[in-house]
Short mmCIF file of C-alpha atoms in Angstrom, two decimals:
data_model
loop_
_atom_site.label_atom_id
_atom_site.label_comp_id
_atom_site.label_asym_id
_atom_site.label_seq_id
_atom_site.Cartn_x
_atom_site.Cartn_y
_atom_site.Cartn_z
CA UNK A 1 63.11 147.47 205.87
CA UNK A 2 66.40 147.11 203.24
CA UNK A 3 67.80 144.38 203.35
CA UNK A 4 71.56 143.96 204.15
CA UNK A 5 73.66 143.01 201.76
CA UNK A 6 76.09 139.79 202.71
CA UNK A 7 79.21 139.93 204.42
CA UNK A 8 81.78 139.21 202.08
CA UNK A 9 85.44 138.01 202.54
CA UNK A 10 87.69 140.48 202.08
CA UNK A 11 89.89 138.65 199.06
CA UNK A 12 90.68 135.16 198.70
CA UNK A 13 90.82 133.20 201.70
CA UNK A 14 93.97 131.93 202.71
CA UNK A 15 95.02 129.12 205.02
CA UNK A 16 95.50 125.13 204.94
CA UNK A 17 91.74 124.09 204.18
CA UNK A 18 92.02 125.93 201.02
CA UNK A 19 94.37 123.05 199.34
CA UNK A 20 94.38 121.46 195.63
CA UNK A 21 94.49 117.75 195.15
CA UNK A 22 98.13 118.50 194.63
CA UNK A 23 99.09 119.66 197.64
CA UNK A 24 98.30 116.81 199.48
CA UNK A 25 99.49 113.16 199.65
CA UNK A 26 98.22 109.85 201.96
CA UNK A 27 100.69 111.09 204.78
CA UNK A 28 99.66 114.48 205.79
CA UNK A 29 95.47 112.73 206.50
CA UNK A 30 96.15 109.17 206.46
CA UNK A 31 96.70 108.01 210.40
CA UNK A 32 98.01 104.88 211.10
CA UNK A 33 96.84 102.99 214.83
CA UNK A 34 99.46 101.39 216.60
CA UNK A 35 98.95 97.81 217.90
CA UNK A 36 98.42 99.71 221.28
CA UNK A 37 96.23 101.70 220.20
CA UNK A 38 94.02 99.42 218.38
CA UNK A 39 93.93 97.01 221.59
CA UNK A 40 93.30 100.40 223.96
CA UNK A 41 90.17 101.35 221.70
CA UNK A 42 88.98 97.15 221.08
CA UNK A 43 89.45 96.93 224.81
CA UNK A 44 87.17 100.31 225.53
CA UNK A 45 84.92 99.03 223.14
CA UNK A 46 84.04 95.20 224.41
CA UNK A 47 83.96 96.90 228.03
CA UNK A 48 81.14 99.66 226.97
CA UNK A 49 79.08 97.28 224.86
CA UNK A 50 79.25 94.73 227.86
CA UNK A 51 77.70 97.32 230.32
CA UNK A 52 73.32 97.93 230.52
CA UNK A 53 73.97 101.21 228.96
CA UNK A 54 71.82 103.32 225.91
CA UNK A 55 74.65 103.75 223.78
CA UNK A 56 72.76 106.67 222.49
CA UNK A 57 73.87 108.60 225.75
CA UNK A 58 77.66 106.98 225.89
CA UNK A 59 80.09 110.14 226.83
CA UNK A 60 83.80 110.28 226.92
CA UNK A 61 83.93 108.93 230.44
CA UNK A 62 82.04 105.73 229.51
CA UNK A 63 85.34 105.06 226.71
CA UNK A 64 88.47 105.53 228.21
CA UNK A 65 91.15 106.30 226.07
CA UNK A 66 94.24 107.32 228.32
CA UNK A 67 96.58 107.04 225.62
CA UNK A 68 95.40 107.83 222.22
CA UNK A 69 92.52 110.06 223.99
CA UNK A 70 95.39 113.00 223.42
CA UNK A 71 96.30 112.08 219.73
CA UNK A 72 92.97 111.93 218.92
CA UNK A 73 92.36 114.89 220.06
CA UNK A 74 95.12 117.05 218.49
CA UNK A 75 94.29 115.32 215.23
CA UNK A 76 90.62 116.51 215.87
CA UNK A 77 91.48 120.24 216.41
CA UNK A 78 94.55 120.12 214.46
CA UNK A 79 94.00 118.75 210.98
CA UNK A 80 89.93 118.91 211.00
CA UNK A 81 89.20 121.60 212.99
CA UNK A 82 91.64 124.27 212.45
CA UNK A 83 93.69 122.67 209.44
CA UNK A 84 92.56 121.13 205.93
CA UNK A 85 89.49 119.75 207.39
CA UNK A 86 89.77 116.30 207.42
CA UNK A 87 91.68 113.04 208.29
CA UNK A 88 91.55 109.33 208.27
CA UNK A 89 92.36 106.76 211.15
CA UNK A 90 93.13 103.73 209.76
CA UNK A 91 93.81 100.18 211.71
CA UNK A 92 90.09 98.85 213.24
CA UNK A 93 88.90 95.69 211.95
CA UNK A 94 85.50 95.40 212.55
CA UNK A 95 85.38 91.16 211.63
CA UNK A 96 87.04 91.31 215.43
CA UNK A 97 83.72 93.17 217.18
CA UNK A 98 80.51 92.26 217.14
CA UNK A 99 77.76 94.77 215.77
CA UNK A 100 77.23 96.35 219.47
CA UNK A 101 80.95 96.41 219.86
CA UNK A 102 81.86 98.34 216.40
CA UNK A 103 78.70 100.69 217.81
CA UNK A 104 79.95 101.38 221.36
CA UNK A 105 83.78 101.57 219.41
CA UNK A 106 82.31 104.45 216.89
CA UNK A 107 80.22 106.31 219.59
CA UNK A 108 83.11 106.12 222.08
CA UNK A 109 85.64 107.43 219.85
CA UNK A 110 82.95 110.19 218.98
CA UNK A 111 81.69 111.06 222.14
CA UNK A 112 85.62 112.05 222.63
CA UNK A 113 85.07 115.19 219.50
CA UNK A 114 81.89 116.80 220.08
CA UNK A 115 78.18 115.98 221.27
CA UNK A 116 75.75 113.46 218.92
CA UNK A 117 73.44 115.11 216.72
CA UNK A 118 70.46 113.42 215.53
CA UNK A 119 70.57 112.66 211.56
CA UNK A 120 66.68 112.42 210.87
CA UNK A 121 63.35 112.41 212.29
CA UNK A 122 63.88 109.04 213.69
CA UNK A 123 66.26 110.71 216.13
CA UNK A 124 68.64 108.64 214.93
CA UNK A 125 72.36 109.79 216.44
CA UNK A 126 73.98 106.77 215.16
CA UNK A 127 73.17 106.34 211.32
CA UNK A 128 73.67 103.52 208.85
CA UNK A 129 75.41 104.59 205.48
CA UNK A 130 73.91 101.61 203.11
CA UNK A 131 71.38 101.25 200.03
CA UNK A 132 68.29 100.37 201.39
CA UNK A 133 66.49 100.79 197.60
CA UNK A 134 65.25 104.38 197.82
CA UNK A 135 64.88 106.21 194.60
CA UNK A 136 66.88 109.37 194.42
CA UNK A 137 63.88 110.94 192.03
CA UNK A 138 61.91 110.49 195.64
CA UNK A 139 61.45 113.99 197.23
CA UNK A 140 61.50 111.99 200.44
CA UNK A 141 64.62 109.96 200.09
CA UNK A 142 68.17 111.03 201.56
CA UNK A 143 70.22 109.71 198.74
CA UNK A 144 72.76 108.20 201.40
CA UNK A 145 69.77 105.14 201.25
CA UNK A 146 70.59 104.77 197.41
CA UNK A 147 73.83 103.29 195.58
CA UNK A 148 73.89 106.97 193.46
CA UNK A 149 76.53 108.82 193.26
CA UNK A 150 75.81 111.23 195.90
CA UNK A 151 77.48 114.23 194.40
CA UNK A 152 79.25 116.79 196.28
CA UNK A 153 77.32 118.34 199.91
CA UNK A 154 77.48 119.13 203.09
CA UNK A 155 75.72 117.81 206.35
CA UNK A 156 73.83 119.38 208.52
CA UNK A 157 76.42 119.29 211.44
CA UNK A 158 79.98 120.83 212.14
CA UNK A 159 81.76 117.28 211.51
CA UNK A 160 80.75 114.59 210.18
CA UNK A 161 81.84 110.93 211.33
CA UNK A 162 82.20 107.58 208.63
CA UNK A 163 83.35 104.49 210.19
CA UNK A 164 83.32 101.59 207.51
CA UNK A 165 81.98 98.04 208.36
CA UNK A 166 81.75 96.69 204.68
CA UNK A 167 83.17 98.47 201.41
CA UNK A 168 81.64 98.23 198.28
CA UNK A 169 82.45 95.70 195.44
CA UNK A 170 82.88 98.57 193.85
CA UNK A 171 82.99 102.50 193.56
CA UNK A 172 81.46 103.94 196.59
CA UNK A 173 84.71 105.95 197.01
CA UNK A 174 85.10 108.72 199.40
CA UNK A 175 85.77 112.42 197.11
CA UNK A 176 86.22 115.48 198.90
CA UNK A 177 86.77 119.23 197.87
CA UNK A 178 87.55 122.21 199.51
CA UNK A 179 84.97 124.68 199.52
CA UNK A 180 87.26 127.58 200.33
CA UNK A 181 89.13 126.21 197.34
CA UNK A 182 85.66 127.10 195.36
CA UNK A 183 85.28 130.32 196.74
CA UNK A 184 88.31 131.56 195.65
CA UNK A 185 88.46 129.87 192.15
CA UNK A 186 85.31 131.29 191.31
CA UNK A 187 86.37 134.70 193.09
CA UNK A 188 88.98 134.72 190.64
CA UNK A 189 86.72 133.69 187.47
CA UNK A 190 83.53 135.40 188.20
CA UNK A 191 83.60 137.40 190.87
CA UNK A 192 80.11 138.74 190.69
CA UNK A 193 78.86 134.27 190.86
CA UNK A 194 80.90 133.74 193.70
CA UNK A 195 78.88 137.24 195.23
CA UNK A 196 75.61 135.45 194.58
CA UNK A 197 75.89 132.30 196.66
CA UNK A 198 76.43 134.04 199.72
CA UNK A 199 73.01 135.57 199.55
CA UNK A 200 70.09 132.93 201.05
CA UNK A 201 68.65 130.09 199.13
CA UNK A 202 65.77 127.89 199.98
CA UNK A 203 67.24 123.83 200.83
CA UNK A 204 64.37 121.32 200.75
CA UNK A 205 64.28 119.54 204.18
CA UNK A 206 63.35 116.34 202.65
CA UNK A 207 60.30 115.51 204.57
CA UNK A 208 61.49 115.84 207.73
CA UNK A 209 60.36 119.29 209.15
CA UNK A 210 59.47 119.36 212.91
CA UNK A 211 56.37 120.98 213.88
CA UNK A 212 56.45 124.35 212.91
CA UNK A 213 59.59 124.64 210.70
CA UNK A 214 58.53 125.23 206.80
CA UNK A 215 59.80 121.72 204.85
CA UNK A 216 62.22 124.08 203.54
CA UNK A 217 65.52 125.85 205.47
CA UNK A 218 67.15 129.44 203.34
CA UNK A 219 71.07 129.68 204.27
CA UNK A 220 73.57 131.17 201.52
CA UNK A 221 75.63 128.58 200.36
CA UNK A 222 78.85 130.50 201.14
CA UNK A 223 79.08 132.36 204.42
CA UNK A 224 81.53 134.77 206.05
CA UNK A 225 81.28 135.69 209.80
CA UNK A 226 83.73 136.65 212.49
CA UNK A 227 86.61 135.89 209.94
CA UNK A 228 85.86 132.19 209.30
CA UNK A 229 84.02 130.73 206.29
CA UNK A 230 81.50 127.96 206.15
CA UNK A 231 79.57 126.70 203.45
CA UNK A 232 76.24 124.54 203.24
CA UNK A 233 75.23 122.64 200.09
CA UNK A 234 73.15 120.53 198.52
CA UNK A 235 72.29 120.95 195.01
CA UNK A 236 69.68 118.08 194.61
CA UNK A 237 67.56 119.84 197.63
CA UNK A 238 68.13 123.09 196.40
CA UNK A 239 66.63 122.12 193.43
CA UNK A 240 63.79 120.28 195.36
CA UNK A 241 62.68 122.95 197.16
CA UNK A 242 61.07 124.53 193.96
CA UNK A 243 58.52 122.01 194.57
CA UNK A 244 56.91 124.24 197.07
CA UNK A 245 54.80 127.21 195.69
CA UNK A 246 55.68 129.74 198.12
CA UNK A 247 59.71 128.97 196.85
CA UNK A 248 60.73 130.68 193.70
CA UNK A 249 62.40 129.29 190.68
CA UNK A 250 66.28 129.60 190.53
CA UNK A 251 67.44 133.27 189.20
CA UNK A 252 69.51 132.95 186.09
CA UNK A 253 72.42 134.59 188.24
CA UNK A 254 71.81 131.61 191.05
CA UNK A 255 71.78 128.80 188.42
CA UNK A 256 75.00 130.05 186.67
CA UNK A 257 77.08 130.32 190.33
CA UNK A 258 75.93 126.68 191.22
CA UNK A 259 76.69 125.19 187.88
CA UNK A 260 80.29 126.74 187.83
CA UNK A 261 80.78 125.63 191.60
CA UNK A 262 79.55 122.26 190.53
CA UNK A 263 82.03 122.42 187.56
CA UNK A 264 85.31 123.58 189.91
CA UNK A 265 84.38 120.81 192.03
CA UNK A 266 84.27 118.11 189.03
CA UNK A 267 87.95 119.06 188.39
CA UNK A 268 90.36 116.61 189.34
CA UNK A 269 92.94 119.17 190.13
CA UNK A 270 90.75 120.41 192.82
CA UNK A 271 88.91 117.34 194.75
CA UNK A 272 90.57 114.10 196.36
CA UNK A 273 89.00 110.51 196.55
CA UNK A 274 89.75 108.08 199.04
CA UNK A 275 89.14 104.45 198.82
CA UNK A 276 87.31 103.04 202.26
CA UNK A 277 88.77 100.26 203.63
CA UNK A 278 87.53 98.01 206.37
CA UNK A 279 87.97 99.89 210.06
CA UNK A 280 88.54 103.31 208.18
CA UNK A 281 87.14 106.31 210.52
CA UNK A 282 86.86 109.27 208.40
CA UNK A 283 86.57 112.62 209.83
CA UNK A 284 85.22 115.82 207.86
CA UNK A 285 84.64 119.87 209.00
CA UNK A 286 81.72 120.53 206.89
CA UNK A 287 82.23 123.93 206.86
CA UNK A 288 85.22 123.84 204.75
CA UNK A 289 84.66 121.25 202.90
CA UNK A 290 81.87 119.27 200.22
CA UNK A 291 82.00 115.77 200.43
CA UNK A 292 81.11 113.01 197.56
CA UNK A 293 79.94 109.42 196.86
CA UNK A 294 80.88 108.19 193.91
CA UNK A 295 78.18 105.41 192.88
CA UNK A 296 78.68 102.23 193.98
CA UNK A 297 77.77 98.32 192.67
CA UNK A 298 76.94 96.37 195.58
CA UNK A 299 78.02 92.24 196.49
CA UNK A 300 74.70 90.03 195.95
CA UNK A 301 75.18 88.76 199.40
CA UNK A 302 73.99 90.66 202.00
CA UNK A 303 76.02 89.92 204.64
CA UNK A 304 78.56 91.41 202.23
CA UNK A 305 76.78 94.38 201.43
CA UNK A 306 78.50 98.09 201.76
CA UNK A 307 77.46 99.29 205.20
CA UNK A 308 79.20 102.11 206.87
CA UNK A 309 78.01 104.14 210.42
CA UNK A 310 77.70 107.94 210.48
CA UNK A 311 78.18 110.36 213.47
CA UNK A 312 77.11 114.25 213.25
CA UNK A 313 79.07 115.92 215.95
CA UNK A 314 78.97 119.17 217.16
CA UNK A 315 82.43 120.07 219.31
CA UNK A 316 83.02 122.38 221.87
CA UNK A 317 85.57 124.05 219.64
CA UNK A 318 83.57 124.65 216.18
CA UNK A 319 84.32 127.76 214.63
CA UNK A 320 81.35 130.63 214.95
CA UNK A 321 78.68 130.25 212.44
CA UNK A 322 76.27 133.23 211.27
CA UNK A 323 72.75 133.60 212.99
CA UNK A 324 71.53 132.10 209.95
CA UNK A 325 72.38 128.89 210.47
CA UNK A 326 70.01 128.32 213.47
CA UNK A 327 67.43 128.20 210.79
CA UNK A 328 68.57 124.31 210.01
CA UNK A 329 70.99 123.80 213.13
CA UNK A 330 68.53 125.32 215.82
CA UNK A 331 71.23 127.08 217.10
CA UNK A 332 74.69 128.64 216.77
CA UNK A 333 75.83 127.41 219.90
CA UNK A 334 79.17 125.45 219.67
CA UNK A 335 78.25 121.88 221.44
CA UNK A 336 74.72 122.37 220.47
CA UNK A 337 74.06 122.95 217.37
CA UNK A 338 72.93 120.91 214.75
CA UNK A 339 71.56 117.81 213.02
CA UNK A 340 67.59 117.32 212.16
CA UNK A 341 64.95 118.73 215.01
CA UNK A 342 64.01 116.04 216.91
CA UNK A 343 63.30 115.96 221.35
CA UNK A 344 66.55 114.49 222.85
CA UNK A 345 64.44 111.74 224.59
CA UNK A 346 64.07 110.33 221.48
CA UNK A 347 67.12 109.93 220.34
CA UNK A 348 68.42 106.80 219.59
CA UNK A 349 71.37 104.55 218.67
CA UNK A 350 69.71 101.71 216.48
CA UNK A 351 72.20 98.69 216.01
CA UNK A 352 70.37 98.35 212.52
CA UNK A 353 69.25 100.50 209.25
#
């Protein structure tokens, strides 16, 4: 049977998530809460993690949010959704909750954009962003458990939720790029690169492969399908995957359209970093976007050390994804889909790393 080539865009794809560094500034993603609306979400929060309740299965109804419930949720569909792709909500302080509090304040304000998606074979839905020692060399290792710079990605998910307990003492800064922005630099430069990532390439899984999935997951790195573009990334594991026999090496063609990709996104014209500060919620569309860690040195004490939580969500209103995705998301169902393969009665929301 021949195989089909890939959908490709038609030309360079326009709208607002294709945006420079430029074209930008701290007021069009930067959101401010209100006194209110710091006091409605404290009060939501202190309520829920007061109540006998799993806060792995906390839904919109458990967290009330009668007034900034709606600009939440036009910021959601708005800005990250349908617009550049991400935005910040600034204003928490997480020295005023407790550790179940900041939880059930995270998960509430989540459980208000899309369903939880587990984020490794722990079935963890609530994860902990902090260096817990791992070697990035370690085939095993998510580098998220390192300080390394994490260089740019995507997650497995449609958004992808940071809510910061503890910065760094230093680096660990937030960088983000468009990957539309990519597409159509590299469009532009070397048309037949930008051609090659959207045919399939083999992402090592990292050790955690359910029962019956290969440790290894082949989706193009840029995708077009019903007029919407999405991209999935992850150079470290795409290089890791050549560990396995049955994966071949890197064509000459592949290895020259990742390293140019890699080199757009290193260009300060075209990505944005963002400091973290304490309380910061960060949302991201990983779809249109790569996201970044720059490297990070750490307080000695630690009580003091970097720490943030991480939601993958998959909302209602996701764009359509290709078939291919349900290789790694299990399915293209909006609400559904993604996150690592893991039985939903074992998902949890650990208060700890």
């Amino acid at each position: 049977m021949t195989e089909l080539p890939p959908e490709l865009p038609p030309g360079p794809i326009p709208g607002p998530a294709a945006w420079r560094a430029a074209d930008l500034s701290p007021a069009d993603w930067l959101h401010a809460l209100s006194p209110a609306e710091v006091a409605e979400i404290e009060a939501a929060a202190r309520a829920l993690a007061a109540r006998d309740l799993d806060l792995a299965g906390v839904t919109a109804g458990d967290f009330p949010l009668p007034a900034f419930g709606r600009r939440l949720a036009a910021i959601h569909r708005d800005e990250v959704l349908e617009g550049r792709g991400f935005a910040v909500l600034r204003g928490l302080d997480p020295e005023r909750l407790s550790r179940r509090e900041n939880a059930a304040a995270f998960l509430g304000i989540g459980a208000h954009l899309g369903a939880f998606r587990p984020q490794n074979a722990a079935g963890h839905i609530l994860g902990h962003v902090k260096d817990l020692g791992r070697s990035p060399d370690d085939p095993t290792a998510r580098l998220y458990q390192t300080h390394e710079r994490q260089t740019y990605h995507t997650d497995s998910c449609d958004v992808v939720g940071l809510y910061c307990l503890k910065p760094a003492r230093a680096g660990g800064r937030s960088s983000l790029v468009s990957s539309v922005t990519l597409h159509n630099e590299m469009r532009a430069r070397a048309p037949d690169l930008a051609a090659a990532l959207f045919a399939p390439i083999e992402t090592d899984r990292r050790g955690e492969a359910a029962p019956g999935e290969q440790p290894w997951f082949t989706i193009p790195v840029f995708n077009w399908h019903a007029g919407h573009f999405a991209g999935k990334y992850q150079r470290q594991y795409i290089e890791s995957a050549r560990r396995f026999a049955e994966v071949p090496p890197l064509t000459d063609a592949q290895r020259a359209a990742l390293d140019l990709m890699d080199a757009l996104a290193e260009n300060p014209a075209l990505h944005l970093e963002i400091d973290f500060l304490p309380g910061d919620i960060q949302l991201v569309n990983n779809h249109v976007l790569f996201h970044d860690r720059t490297a990070f040195e750490d307080w000695p004490e630690p009580e003091r050390r970097r720490h943030l939580l991480r939601l993958w969500l998959a909302p209602l209103q996701a764009q359509p994804l290709p078939e291919v995705f349900a290789e790694r998301f299990g399915t293209v169902t909006p609400g559904a889909r993604g996150g690592v393969t893991v039985p939903p009665e074992r998902w949890i929301a650990s208060l700890e790393a």
